[in-house]
Tab-separated table of C-alpha atoms in Angstrom:
chain	number	residue	atom	x	y	z
M	28	ARG	CA	155.108	208.369	52.931
M	29	GLU	CA	153.356	210.291	50.176
M	30	THR	CA	156.407	209.900	47.904
M	31	LEU	CA	156.508	206.135	48.502
M	32	GLN	CA	152.771	205.696	47.868
M	33	ASN	CA	152.920	207.733	44.682
M	34	SER	CA	155.996	205.975	43.269
M	35	ALA	CA	155.432	202.348	44.335
M	36	PRO	CA	151.687	201.504	44.624
M	37	ASP	CA	152.439	197.759	44.673
M	38	ALA	CA	154.250	198.111	48.005
M	39	TRP	CA	151.143	199.048	49.991
M	40	THR	CA	147.424	198.237	50.283
M	41	ARG	CA	144.803	200.766	51.290
M	42	THR	CA	141.629	199.913	53.240
M	43	GLN	CA	138.810	202.058	54.599
M	44	THR	CA	140.536	202.516	57.972
M	45	GLN	CA	144.301	202.426	57.298
M	46	THR	CA	147.060	201.569	54.846
M	47	PHE	CA	149.047	198.326	55.089
M	48	CYS	CA	152.609	197.724	53.876
M	49	ARG	CA	153.538	194.701	51.743
M	50	ASN	CA	157.272	194.852	52.427
M	51	GLU	CA	158.440	191.645	54.099
M	52	PHE	CA	160.777	193.536	56.470
M	53	ASN	CA	158.088	195.834	57.876
M	54	VAL	CA	157.984	195.248	61.634
M	55	THR	CA	154.342	196.329	62.135
M	56	GLY	CA	152.736	195.769	58.718
M	57	LEU	CA	151.502	199.373	58.616
M	58	CYS	CA	152.500	201.966	56.049
M	59	ASN	CA	153.841	204.955	57.994
M	60	ARG	CA	157.117	206.854	58.316
M	61	GLN	CA	158.140	205.228	61.586
M	62	SER	CA	157.492	201.627	60.463
M	63	CYS	CA	158.803	201.882	56.898
M	64	PRO	CA	161.959	199.801	56.286
M	65	LEU	CA	162.737	201.811	53.128
M	66	ALA	CA	162.487	205.263	54.656
M	67	ASN	CA	164.662	204.452	57.700
M	68	SER	CA	168.406	203.880	57.403
M	69	GLN	CA	168.447	202.298	60.882
M	70	TYR	CA	165.909	199.520	61.155
M	71	ALA	CA	165.340	196.132	62.770
M	72	THR	CA	162.731	193.388	62.499
M	73	VAL	CA	162.182	189.719	63.369
M	74	LYS	CA	161.419	187.069	60.733
M	75	GLU	CA	160.799	183.338	60.855
M	76	GLU	CA	162.727	180.993	58.565
M	77	ASP	CA	162.153	177.218	58.784
M	78	GLY	CA	160.867	177.439	62.350
M	79	VAL	CA	163.747	179.641	63.561
M	80	CYS	CA	163.379	183.289	64.594
M	81	ILE	CA	166.011	185.587	63.083
M	82	LEU	CA	166.682	189.205	64.020
M	83	HIS	CA	167.362	191.345	60.931
M	84	ILE	CA	169.262	194.583	61.541
M	85	LYS	CA	169.907	197.332	58.966
M	86	THR	CA	172.408	200.107	59.658
M	87	ILE	CA	173.627	203.010	57.558
M	88	GLU	CA	177.150	201.534	57.477
M	89	ARG	CA	175.837	198.705	55.282
M	90	ALA	CA	173.990	200.933	52.810
M	91	HIS	CA	176.867	200.801	50.294
M	92	SER	CA	176.371	197.011	49.869
M	93	PRO	CA	172.753	196.071	49.123
M	94	LYS	CA	173.677	192.378	49.165
M	95	ASN	CA	174.804	192.612	52.792
M	96	LEU	CA	172.344	195.311	53.819
M	97	TRP	CA	170.651	193.192	56.493
M	98	GLU	CA	172.623	191.585	59.302
M	99	LYS	CA	171.034	188.285	60.368
M	100	ILE	CA	171.232	187.163	63.999
M	101	LYS	CA	169.758	183.799	64.945
M	102	LEU	CA	167.643	184.042	68.096
M	103	SER	CA	167.452	181.352	70.749
M	104	LYS	CA	164.509	178.949	70.822
M	105	ASN	CA	164.044	179.884	74.457
M	106	TYR	CA	161.637	182.819	74.517
M	107	THR	CA	163.251	184.554	77.513
M	108	GLU	CA	166.752	184.246	76.070
M	109	ALA	CA	165.525	185.565	72.725
M	110	LEU	CA	164.095	188.658	74.424
M	111	SER	CA	167.395	189.276	76.194
M	112	GLN	CA	169.213	188.918	72.848
M	113	ILE	CA	166.985	191.619	71.336
M	114	ASP	CA	167.687	193.897	74.310
M	115	GLU	CA	171.419	193.320	73.904
M	116	LYS	CA	171.605	193.833	70.132
M	117	LEU	CA	169.272	196.869	70.141
M	118	LYS	CA	170.634	198.404	73.306
M	119	TYR	CA	170.808	202.039	72.147
M	120	TRP	CA	168.072	201.856	69.538
M	121	PRO	CA	164.706	203.683	69.649
M	122	ASN	CA	162.228	202.171	72.082
M	123	PHE	CA	159.626	201.880	69.310
M	124	LEU	CA	161.714	199.408	67.280
M	125	VAL	CA	162.755	197.418	70.354
M	126	HIS	CA	159.157	197.097	71.512
M	127	LYS	CA	157.835	196.144	68.064
M	128	CYS	CA	160.567	193.535	67.568
M	129	LYS	CA	159.618	191.949	70.894
M	130	GLN	CA	155.941	191.980	69.902
M	131	ARG	CA	156.781	190.325	66.602
M	132	LEU	CA	158.909	187.699	68.363
M	133	THR	CA	156.007	186.927	70.717
M	134	LYS	CA	153.564	186.536	67.845
M	135	ILE	CA	155.898	184.271	65.861
M	136	THR	CA	156.638	182.137	68.945
M	137	GLN	CA	152.916	181.680	69.582
M	138	TYR	CA	152.098	180.509	66.062
M	139	LEU	CA	155.125	178.185	66.028
M	140	ILE	CA	153.793	176.543	69.202
M	141	ARG	CA	150.360	176.166	67.587
M	142	MET	CA	151.967	174.626	64.495
M	143	ARG	CA	153.777	172.034	66.619
M	144	LYS	CA	150.568	171.143	68.452
M	145	LEU	CA	148.612	170.779	65.212
M	146	SER	CA	151.324	168.587	63.687
M	147	LEU	CA	150.982	166.148	66.612
M	148	LYS	CA	147.216	165.791	66.186
M	149	ALA	CA	145.727	163.236	63.814
M	150	ARG	CA	144.098	165.185	61.017
M	151	PRO	CA	142.325	163.971	57.883
M	152	LYS	CA	144.488	164.122	54.798
M	153	LEU	CA	143.035	166.279	52.067
M	154	VAL	CA	143.451	164.926	48.564
M	155	GLY	CA	142.960	167.038	45.500
M	156	VAL	CA	140.294	165.976	43.032
M	157	HIS	CA	140.812	166.478	39.320
M	158	LYS	CA	137.347	167.075	37.918
M	159	LYS	CA	138.342	166.388	34.317
M	160	VAL	CA	140.057	163.097	35.170
M	161	GLU	CA	137.164	162.027	37.418
M	162	LYS	CA	134.615	162.843	34.715
M	163	ARG	CA	136.661	160.928	32.140
M	164	GLU	CA	136.871	157.875	34.416
M	165	GLN	CA	133.121	157.975	35.074
M	166	SER	CA	132.377	158.032	31.343
M	167	ARG	CA	134.761	155.113	30.804
M	168	GLU	CA	133.087	153.124	33.578
M	169	ALA	CA	129.653	153.813	32.095
M	170	LYS	CA	130.826	152.671	28.655
M	171	ALA	CA	132.429	149.522	30.104
M	172	LEU	CA	129.253	148.709	32.059
M	173	LYS	CA	127.151	149.203	28.959
M	174	ALA	CA	129.476	146.959	26.954
M	175	ALA	CA	129.298	144.298	29.685
M	176	HIS	CA	125.491	144.337	29.556
M	177	ILE	CA	125.599	143.947	25.779
M	178	GLU	CA	128.044	141.038	26.051
M	179	ASN	CA	125.841	139.320	28.635
M	180	ALA	CA	122.778	139.782	26.443
M	181	ILE	CA	124.616	138.364	23.414
M	182	GLU	CA	125.877	135.431	25.465
M	183	LYS	CA	122.379	134.628	26.720
M	184	GLU	CA	120.956	134.846	23.200
M	185	LEU	CA	123.624	132.562	21.770
M	186	LEU	CA	123.197	130.021	24.566
M	187	GLU	CA	119.450	130.093	23.997
M	188	ARG	CA	119.933	129.425	20.298
M	189	LEU	CA	122.422	126.657	21.080
M	190	ARG	CA	119.913	125.012	23.389
M	191	GLN	CA	117.214	125.234	20.746
M	192	GLY	CA	119.559	123.761	18.112
M	193	THR	CA	119.323	126.711	15.755
M	194	TYR	CA	122.813	126.252	14.334
M	195	GLY	CA	122.830	122.490	14.137
M	196	ASP	CA	126.222	120.823	14.491
M	197	ILE	CA	128.360	123.060	12.263
M	198	TYR	CA	129.785	125.332	14.939
M	199	ASN	CA	132.217	125.344	17.849
M	200	PHE	CA	131.136	126.800	21.190
M	201	PRO	CA	132.536	126.825	24.778
M	202	MET	CA	131.153	123.720	26.439
M	203	GLN	CA	131.781	125.008	29.965
M	204	GLN	CA	129.592	128.088	29.567
M	205	TYR	CA	126.953	126.102	27.732
M	206	GLN	CA	126.864	123.459	30.449
M	207	SER	CA	126.681	126.083	33.226
M	208	ALA	CA	123.745	127.723	31.450
M	209	LEU	CA	121.983	124.358	31.223
M	210	ASP	CA	122.623	123.720	34.920
M	211	GLU	CA	121.115	127.089	35.808
M	212	GLU	CA	118.044	126.353	33.723
M	213	GLU	CA	117.626	122.954	35.387
M	214	ALA	CA	117.967	124.503	38.852
M	215	LEU	CA	115.339	127.118	38.030
M	216	ALA	CA	113.006	124.441	36.698
M	217	GLN	CA	113.413	122.375	39.878
M	218	ASP	CA	112.704	125.408	42.073
M	219	GLU	CA	109.528	126.122	40.098
M	220	GLU	CA	108.377	122.522	40.417
M	221	GLU	CA	108.983	122.512	44.188
M	222	ALA	CA	107.099	125.768	44.549
M	223	GLU	CA	104.131	124.356	42.602
M	224	GLU	CA	104.108	121.171	44.733
M	225	LEU	CA	104.117	123.208	47.959
M	226	GLY	CA	101.267	125.330	46.642
M	227	GLU	CA	99.201	122.243	45.792
M	228	GLU	CA	99.802	120.703	49.250
M	229	GLU	CA	98.679	123.882	50.991
M	230	TYR	CA	95.577	124.013	48.787
M	231	ASP	CA	94.698	120.379	49.648
M	232	GLU	CA	95.081	121.053	53.383
M	233	GLU	CA	92.718	124.028	53.175
M	234	GLU	CA	90.065	121.910	51.427
M	235	GLU	CA	90.253	119.217	54.126
């Protein structure tokens, strides 16, 4: 253990209480002689790949071929059958490894069940927000809104000048917009007249 920690510090993580192992084949996650997959020529662990539990077995007979060092055995989806498979494949192995492989299989089976349950529930979809893009779009919207206000102000000013006859008859202008502006002015004038008439009637009634 001391040799491993001194030579490969990236393979373990130390905390105040104990030291954890970062090797993916470690059956317990702890850095000690019994659980180390590098220090033991005979080793076994359980891993999950695409929702399937696989028993990985390393024996000394495979040490000459690092490519084929780990024998992979696919475990059954049935929890009871998977336990019996582990008992059969690790029949004469140390009880520590057999027990830890079963514990790891139980843990993986539990979180796979939770994953299936969560996938069936309706959950809100999280969408990433790009702050730079959002800020750029907001600035563009503000500029467009400002430009629209300026255009509206210019349009009102031009229509006002057209109504007053500032330019005479030497220009071309959109008759539809000019007519709509005149209609709006007439409607406003009528509303003001009606409001004044109602106010006068109420005043006369109070005097009587």
